[in-house]
Short mmCIF file of C-alpha atoms and ligand atoms in Angstrom, two decimals:
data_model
loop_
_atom_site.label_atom_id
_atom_site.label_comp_id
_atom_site.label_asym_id
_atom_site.label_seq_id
_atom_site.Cartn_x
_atom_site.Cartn_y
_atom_site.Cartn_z
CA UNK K 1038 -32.40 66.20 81.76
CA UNK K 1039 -34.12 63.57 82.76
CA UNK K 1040 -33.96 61.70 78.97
CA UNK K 1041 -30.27 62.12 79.43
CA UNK K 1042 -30.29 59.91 82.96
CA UNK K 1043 -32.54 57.41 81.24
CA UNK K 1044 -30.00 57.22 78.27
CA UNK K 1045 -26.92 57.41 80.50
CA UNK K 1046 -28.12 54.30 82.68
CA UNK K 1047 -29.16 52.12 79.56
CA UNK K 1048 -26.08 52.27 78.22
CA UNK K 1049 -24.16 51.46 81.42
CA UNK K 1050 -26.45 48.55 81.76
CA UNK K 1051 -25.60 47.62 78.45
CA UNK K 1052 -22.36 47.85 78.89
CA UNK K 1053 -22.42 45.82 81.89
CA UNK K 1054 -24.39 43.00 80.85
CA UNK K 1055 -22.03 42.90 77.24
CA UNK K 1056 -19.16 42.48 79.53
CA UNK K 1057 -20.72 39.55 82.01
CA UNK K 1058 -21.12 37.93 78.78
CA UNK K 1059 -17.68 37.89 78.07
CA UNK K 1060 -16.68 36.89 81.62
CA UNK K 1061 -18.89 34.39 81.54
CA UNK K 1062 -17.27 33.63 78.04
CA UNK K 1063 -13.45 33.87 79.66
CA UNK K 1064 -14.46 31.42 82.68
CA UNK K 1065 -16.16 28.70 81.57
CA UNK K 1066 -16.39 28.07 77.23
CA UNK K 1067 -17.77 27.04 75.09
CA UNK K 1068 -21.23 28.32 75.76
CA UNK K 1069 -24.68 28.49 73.83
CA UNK K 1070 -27.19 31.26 74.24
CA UNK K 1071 -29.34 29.42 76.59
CA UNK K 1072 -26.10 28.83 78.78
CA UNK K 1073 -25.34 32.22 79.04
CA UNK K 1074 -29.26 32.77 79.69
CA UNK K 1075 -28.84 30.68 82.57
CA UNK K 1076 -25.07 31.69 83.67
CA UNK K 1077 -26.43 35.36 83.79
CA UNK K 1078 -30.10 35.64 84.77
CA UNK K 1079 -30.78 37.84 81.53
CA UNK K 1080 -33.61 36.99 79.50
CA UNK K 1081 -32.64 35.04 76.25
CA UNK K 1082 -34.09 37.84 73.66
CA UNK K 1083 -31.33 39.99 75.92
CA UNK K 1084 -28.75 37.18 75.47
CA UNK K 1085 -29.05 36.35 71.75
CA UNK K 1086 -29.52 40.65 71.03
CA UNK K 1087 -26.03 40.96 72.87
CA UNK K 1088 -24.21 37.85 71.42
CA UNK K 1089 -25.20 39.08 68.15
CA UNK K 1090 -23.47 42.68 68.33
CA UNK K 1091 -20.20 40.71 70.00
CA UNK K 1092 -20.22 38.69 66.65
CA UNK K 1093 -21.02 41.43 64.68
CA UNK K 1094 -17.76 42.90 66.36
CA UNK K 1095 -15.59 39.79 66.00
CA UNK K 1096 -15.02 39.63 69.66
CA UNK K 1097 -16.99 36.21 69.99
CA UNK K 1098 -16.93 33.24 67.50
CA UNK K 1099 -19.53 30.57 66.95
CA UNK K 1100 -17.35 27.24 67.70
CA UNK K 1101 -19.65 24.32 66.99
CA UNK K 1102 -22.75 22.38 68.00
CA UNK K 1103 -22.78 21.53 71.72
CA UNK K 1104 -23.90 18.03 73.37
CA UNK K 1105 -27.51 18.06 72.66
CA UNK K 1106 -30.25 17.78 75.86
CA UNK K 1107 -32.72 16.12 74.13
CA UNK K 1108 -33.59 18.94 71.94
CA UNK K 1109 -31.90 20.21 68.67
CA UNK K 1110 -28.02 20.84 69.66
CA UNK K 1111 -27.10 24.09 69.96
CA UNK K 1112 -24.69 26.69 68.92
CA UNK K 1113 -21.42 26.98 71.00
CA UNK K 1114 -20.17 30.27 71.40
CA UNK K 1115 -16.47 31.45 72.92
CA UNK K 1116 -14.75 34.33 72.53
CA UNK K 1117 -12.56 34.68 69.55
CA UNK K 1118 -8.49 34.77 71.03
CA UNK K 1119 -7.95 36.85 67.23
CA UNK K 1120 -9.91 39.59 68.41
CA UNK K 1121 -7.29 41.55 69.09
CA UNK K 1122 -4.46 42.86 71.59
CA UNK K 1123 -4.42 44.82 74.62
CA UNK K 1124 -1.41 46.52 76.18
CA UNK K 1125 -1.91 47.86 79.75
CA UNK K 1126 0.77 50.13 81.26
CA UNK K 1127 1.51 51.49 85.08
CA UNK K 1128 3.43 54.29 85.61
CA UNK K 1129 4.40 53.90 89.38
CA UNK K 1130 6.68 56.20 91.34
CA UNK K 1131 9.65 54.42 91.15
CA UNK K 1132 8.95 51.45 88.24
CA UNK K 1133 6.85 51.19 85.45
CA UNK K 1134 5.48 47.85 84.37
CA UNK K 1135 3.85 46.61 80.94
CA UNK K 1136 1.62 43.73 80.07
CA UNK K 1137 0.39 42.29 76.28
CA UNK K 1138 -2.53 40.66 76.43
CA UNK K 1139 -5.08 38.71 73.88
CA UNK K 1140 -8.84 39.14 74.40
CA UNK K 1141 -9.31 37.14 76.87
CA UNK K 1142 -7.04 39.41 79.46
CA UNK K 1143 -4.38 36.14 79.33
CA UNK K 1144 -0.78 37.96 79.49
CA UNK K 1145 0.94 37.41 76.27
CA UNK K 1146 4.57 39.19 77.20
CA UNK K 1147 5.56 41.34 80.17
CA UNK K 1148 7.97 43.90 81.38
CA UNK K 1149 8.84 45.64 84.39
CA UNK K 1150 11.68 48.24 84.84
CA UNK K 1151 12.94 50.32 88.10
CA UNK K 1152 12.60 53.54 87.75
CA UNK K 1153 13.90 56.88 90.19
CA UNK K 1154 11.57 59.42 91.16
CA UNK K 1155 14.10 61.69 90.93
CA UNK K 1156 15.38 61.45 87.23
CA UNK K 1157 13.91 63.87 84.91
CA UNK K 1158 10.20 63.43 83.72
CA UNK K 1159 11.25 63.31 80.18
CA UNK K 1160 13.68 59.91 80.90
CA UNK K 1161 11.35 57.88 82.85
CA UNK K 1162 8.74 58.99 79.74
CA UNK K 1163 11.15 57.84 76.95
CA UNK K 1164 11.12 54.71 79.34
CA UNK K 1165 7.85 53.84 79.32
CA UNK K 1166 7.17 54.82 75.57
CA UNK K 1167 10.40 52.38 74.81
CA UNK K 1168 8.19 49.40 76.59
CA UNK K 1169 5.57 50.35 75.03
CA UNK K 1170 6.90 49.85 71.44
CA UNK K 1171 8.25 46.64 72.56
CA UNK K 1172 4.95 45.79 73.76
CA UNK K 1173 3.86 46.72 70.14
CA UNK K 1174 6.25 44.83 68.56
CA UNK K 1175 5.68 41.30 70.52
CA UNK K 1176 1.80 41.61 69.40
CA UNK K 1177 2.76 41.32 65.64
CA UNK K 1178 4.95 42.86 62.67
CA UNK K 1179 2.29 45.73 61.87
CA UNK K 1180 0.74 45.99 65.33
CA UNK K 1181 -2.27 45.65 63.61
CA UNK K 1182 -4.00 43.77 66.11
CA UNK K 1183 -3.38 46.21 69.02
CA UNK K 1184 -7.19 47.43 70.05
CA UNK K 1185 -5.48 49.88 73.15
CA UNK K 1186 -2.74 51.20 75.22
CA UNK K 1187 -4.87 51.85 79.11
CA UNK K 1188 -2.11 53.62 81.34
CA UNK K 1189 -2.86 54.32 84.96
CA UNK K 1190 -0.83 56.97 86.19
CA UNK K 1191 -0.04 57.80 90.24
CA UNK K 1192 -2.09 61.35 90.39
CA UNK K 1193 -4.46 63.72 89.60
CA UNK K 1194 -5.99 63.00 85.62
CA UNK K 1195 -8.53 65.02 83.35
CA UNK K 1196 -9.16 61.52 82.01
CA UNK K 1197 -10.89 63.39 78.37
CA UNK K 1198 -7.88 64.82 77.56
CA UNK K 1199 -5.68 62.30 78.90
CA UNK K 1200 -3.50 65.12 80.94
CA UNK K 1201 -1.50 63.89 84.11
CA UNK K 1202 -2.27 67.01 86.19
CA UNK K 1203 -0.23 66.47 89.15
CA UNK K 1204 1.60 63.80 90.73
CA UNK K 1205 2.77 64.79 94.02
CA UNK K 1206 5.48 61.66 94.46
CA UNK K 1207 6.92 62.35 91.01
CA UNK K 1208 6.69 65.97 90.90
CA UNK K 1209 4.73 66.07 88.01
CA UNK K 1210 2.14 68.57 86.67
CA UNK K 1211 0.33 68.84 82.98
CA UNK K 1212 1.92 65.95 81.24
CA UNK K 1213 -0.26 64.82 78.22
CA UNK K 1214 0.33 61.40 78.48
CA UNK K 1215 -2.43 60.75 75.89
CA UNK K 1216 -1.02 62.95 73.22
CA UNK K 1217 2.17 61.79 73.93
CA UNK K 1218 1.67 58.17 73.31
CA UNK K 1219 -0.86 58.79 70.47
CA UNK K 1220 1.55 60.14 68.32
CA UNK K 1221 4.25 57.76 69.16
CA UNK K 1222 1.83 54.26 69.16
CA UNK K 1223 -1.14 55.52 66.50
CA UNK K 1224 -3.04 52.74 68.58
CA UNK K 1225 -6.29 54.35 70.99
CA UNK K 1226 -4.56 55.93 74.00
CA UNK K 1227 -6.50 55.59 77.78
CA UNK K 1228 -5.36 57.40 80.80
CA UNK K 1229 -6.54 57.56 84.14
CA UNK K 1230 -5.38 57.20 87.55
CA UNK K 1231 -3.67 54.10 88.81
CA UNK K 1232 -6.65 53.73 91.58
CA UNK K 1233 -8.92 54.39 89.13
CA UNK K 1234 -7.86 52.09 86.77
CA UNK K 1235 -6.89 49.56 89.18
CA UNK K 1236 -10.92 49.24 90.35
CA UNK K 1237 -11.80 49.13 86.57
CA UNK K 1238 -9.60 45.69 86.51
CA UNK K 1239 -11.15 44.70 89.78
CA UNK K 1240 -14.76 45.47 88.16
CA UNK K 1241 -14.12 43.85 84.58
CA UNK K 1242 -11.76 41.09 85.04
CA UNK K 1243 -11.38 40.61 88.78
CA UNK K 1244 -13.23 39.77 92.15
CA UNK K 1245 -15.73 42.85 91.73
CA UNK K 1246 -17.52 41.10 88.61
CA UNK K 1247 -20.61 41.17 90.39
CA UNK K 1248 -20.25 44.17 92.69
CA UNK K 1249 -21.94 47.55 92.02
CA UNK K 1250 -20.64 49.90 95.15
CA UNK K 1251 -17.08 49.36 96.15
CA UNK K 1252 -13.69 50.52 97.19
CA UNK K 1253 -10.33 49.95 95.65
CA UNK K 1254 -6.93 51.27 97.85
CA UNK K 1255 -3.84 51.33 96.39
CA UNK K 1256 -0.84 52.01 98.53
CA UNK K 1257 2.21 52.04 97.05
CA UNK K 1258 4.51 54.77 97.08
CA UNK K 1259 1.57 56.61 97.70
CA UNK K 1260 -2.19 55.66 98.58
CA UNK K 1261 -4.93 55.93 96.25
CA UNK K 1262 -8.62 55.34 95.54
CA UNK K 1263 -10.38 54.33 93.19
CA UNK K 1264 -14.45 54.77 93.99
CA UNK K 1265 -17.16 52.33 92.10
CA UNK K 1266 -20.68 53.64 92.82
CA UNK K 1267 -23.59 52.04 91.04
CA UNK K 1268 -21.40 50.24 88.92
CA UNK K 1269 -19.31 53.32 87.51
CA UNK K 1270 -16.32 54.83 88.45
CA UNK K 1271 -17.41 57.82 90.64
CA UNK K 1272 -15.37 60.99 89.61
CA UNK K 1273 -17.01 64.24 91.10
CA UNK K 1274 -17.34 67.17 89.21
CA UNK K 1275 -13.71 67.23 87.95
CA UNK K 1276 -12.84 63.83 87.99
CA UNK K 1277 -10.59 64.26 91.03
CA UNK K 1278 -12.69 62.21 93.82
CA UNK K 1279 -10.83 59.04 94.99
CA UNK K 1280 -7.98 60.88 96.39
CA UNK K 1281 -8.54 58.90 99.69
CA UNK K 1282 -5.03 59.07 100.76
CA UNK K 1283 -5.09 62.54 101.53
CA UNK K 1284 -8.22 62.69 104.05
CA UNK K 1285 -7.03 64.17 107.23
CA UNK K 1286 -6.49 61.69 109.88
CA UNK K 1287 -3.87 63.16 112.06
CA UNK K 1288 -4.36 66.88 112.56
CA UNK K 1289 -0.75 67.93 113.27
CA UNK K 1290 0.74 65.39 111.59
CA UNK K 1291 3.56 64.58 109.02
CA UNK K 1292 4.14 66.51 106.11
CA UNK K 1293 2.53 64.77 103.05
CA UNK K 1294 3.83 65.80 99.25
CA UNK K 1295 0.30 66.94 98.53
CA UNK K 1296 1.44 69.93 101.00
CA UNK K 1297 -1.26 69.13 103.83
CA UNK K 1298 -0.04 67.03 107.30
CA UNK K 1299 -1.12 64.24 108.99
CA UNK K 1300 -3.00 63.02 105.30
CA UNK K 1301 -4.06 59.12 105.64
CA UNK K 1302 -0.89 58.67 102.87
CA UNK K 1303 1.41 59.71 105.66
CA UNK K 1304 0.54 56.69 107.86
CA UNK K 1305 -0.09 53.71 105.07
CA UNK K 1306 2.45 54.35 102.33
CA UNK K 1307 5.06 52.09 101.62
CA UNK K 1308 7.15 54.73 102.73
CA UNK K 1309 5.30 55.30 105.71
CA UNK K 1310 5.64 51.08 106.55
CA UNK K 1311 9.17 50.90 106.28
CA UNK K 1312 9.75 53.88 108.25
CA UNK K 1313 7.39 52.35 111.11
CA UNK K 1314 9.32 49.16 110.79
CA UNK K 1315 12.61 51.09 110.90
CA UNK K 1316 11.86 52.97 114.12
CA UNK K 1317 10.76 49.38 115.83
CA UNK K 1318 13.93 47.73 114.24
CA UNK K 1319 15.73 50.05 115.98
CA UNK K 1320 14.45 49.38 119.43
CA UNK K 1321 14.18 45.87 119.05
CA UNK K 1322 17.85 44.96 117.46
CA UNK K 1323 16.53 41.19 118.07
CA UNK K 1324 13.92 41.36 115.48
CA UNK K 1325 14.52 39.31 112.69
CA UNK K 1326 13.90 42.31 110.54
CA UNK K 1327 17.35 43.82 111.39
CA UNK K 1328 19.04 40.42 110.84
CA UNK K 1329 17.33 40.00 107.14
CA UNK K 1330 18.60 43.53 106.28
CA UNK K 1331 21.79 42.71 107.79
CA UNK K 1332 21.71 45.55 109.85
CA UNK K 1333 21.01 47.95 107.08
CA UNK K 1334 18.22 50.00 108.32
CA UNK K 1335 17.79 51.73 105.19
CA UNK K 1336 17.73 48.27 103.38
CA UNK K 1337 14.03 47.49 104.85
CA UNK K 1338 11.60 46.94 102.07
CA UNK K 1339 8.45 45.77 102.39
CA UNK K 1340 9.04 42.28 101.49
CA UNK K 1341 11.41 42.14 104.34
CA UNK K 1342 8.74 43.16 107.06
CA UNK K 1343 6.41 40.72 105.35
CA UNK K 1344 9.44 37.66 105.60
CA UNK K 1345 10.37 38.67 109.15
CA UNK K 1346 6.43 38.52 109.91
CA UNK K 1347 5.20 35.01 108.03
CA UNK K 1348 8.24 33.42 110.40
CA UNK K 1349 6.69 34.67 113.53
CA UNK K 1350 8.55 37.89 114.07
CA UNK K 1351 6.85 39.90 116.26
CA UNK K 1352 8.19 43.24 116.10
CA UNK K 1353 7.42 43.13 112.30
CA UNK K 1354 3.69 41.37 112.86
CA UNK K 1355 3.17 44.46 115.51
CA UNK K 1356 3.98 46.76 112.54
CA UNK K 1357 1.75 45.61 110.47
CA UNK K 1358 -0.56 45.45 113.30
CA UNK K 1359 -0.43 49.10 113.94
CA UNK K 1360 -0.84 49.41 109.55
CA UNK K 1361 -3.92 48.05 109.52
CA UNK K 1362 -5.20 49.84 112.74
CA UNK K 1363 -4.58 53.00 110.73
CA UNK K 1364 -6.01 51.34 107.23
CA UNK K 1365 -8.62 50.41 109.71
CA UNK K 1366 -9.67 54.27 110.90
CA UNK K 1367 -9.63 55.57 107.68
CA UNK K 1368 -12.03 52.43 105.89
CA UNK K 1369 -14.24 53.21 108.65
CA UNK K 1370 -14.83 56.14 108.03
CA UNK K 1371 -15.62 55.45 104.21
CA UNK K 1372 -17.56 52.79 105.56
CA UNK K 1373 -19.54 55.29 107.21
CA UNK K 1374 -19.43 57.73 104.23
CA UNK K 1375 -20.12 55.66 101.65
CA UNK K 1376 -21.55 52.10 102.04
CA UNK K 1377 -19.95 49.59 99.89
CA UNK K 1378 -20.12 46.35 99.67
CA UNK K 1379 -16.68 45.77 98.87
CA UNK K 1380 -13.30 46.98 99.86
CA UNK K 1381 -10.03 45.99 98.45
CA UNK K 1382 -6.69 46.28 99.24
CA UNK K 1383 -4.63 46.62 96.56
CA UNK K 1384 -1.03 47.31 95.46
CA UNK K 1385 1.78 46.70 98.44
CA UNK K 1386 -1.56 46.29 101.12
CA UNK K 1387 -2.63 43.05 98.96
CA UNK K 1388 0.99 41.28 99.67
CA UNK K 1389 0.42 42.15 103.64
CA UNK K 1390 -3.38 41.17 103.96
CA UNK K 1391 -2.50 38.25 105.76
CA UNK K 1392 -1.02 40.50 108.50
CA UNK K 1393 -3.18 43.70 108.19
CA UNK K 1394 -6.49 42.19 108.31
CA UNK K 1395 -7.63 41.40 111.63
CA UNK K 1396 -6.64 44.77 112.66
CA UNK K 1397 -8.32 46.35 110.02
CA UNK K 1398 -11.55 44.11 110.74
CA UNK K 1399 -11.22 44.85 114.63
CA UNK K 1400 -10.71 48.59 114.16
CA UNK K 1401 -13.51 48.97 111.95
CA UNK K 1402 -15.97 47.09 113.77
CA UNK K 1403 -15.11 49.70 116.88
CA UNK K 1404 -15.11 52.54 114.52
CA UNK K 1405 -17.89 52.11 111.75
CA UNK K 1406 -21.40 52.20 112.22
CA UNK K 1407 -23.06 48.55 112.72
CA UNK K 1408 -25.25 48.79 109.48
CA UNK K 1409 -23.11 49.52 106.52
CA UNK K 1410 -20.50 47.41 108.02
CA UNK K 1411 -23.14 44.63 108.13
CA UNK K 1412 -22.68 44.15 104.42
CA UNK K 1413 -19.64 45.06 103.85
CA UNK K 1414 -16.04 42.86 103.15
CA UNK K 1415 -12.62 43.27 103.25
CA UNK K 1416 -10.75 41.70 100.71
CA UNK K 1417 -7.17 41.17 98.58
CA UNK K 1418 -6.79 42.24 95.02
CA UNK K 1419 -7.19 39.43 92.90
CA UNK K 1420 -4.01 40.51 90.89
CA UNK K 1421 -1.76 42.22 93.45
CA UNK K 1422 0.92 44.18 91.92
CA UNK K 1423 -0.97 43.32 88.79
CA UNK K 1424 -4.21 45.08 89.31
CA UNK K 1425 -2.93 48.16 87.76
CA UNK K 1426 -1.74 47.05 84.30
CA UNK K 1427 -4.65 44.54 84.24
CA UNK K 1428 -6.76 47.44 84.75
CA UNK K 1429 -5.04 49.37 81.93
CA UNK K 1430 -6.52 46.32 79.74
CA UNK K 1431 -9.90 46.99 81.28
CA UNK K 1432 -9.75 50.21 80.18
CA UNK K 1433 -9.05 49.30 76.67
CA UNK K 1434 -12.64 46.78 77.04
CA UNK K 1435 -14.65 49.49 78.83
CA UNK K 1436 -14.20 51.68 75.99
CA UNK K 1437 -15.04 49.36 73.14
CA UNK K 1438 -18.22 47.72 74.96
CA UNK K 1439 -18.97 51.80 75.75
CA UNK K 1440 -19.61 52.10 71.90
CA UNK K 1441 -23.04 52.65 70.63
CA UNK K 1442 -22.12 49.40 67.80
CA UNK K 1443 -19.56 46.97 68.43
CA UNK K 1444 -18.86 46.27 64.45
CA UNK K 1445 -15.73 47.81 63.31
ZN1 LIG N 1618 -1.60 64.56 101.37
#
């Protein structure tokens, strides 16, 4: 047992330092060895051991002899753009959204349809699969170069056999998605959740590069989580943790999809914004929120309450006010549980942040213990509605750099 622990963390740390190579690689190259030595604080043995199995695997290239510092000039490394593709894919609620990338995570082609929860699951499917052969086709004739498909999906996942379990805002249950889209792409299939998979971005390509223990919330239609703990993606004995948004917060509540009331989903959602914006609208007819839905309650989005609030409105600053007092309770409280050093608001929360963090910082410093929230920050997702399909991509990375040998 323990042997297995011992194995388990050397190849996470692997795995980690492989891919701060290649971030340090997608920042700032060319690089030599002793750069990267530097750049990472690993020793050079480490540095020129890893290099080696990322040429081995054609994922770097050898570009060159660098300005020399006296010594012999050394050999420039950068990763190689032919490496391969990467498609990333978000089923959301109501839209699904495609990226093509090259190595380097740099967006190649994009796509992004609408999509109603209420159409059959078999349409909004043939949907997605439709993008995703069009995402096939603009990486090449033969799609040759494709290394991955990573989908992040809004529910429950058994992420081994790439089954969508439930979704309570679609009404799904026990949709292999990774069946599904093996046999129609042939390319390697990943699923997860969109939480999930959103942190993965955060923690491969995004601002949690260098963080170990940290947070990712993704409210959309929804809210979920997506839980980093020592530098993996913390799943619980089934793979279910992370479901954040349906911690109890109000005990009589509303009446969340998951069947409970008063879940923390219930008072952050989207949904749950616009309807908080529609009841103030109502009693305050003077609020510019009313006059940029031109009276249209039902027309609210959030990019309306966000509009009315960045010109001063303040019946739609108040709502986001009261948001982030209830994003506030609930991050206290994982504050408290857990102790991360990061957490970040992602999906429609990362377009408000502006509004919804000083209430969030005010209500957690009254409701969180002093010492974890010592260390702790609040932050943005560095890829907003992004940080799902970008963490599809991650996906793709975190199972190639996973692999015992990196040559193909
Ligand atoms: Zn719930």
């Amino acid at each position: 047992m323990k042997k297995a622990f011992r194995t388990g963390d050397q190849t996470l740390i692997r795995e980690i330092n492989l891919s701060i190579i290649l971030n340090c690689l997608r920042s700032t190259a060319p690089l030599s060895r002793s750069q990267l030595a530097q750049m990472t604080g690993l020793n050079k043995t480490t540095v020129s051991s890893l290099v080696k199995e990322l040429l081995d695997g054609g994922f770097i290239k050898e570009v060159g002899l660098g300005n020399s510092h006296g010594g012999r000039r050394a050999v420039m490394l950068d990763l190689n753009p032919n490496a391969g593709n990467i498609i990333g894919l978000e089923i959301g609620v109501d839209f699904i959204s495609i990226i093509l990338t090259d190595f380097r995570a740099r967006i190649l082609w994009r796509s992004k349809r609408e999509t109603d929860p209420t159409q059959n699951q078999d349409t909004i499917l043939n949907l997605a699969i439709e993008l995703a052969r069009d995402a096939r086709a603009a990486a090449g004739p033969d799609g040759d170069s494709l290394l991955g498909i990573g989908i992040g999906v809004p529910g429950l996942v058994d992420s081994s056999s790439g089954v969508l379990l439930f979704a309570p805002n679609l009404r799904w249950r026990d949709v292999p998605i990774k069946d599904v889209f093996t046999s129609e792409l042939g390319i390697p299939v990943f699923v997860d959740n969109d939480a999930n998979v959103a942190a993965l971005g955060e923690r491969y390509l995004g601002i949690a590069q260098n963080t170990e223990d940290f947070i990712y919330l993704a409210a959309g239609a929804g809210l979920g989580g997506g839980i980093v703990l020592g530098g993996k993606l913390y799943g619980g004995v089934g793979g279910y943790a992370g479901e954040i948004g349906h911690m109890t917060i109000v005990e009589n509540g509303e009446l969340c999809n998951c069947g409970n009331r008063g879940c923390w989903e219930t008072l952050v959602s989207q949904r749950a914004i616009i309807k908080r914006a529609q009841r103030a609208a109502e009693s305050h007819r003077e609020s510019r929120i009313v006059e940029l839905c031109k009276g249209q309650m039902e027309q609210i989005s959030i990019s309306t309450i966000i509009q009315a609030a960045s010109e001063g409105d303040e019946t739609a600053e108040r709502v986001l006010e009261e948001t982030g007092v209830y994003l506030g309770v609930g991050i206290a409280n994982l504050i408290n549980a857990l102790n991360p050093a990061l957490v970040i608001l992602g999906g429609v929360l990362s377009l408000a942040s502006e509004y919804l963090l000083p209430a969030i910082e005010r209500t957690i410093e009254e409701r969180s213990l002093a010492w974890p929230r010592q260390t702790v920050r609040i932050m943005a997702s560095s890829y907003g509605s992004d940080a799902c399909v970008m963490g599809g991509v991650a996906l793709v990375l975190h199972d190639i750099l996973r692999r015992p040998t990196l040559a193909t």
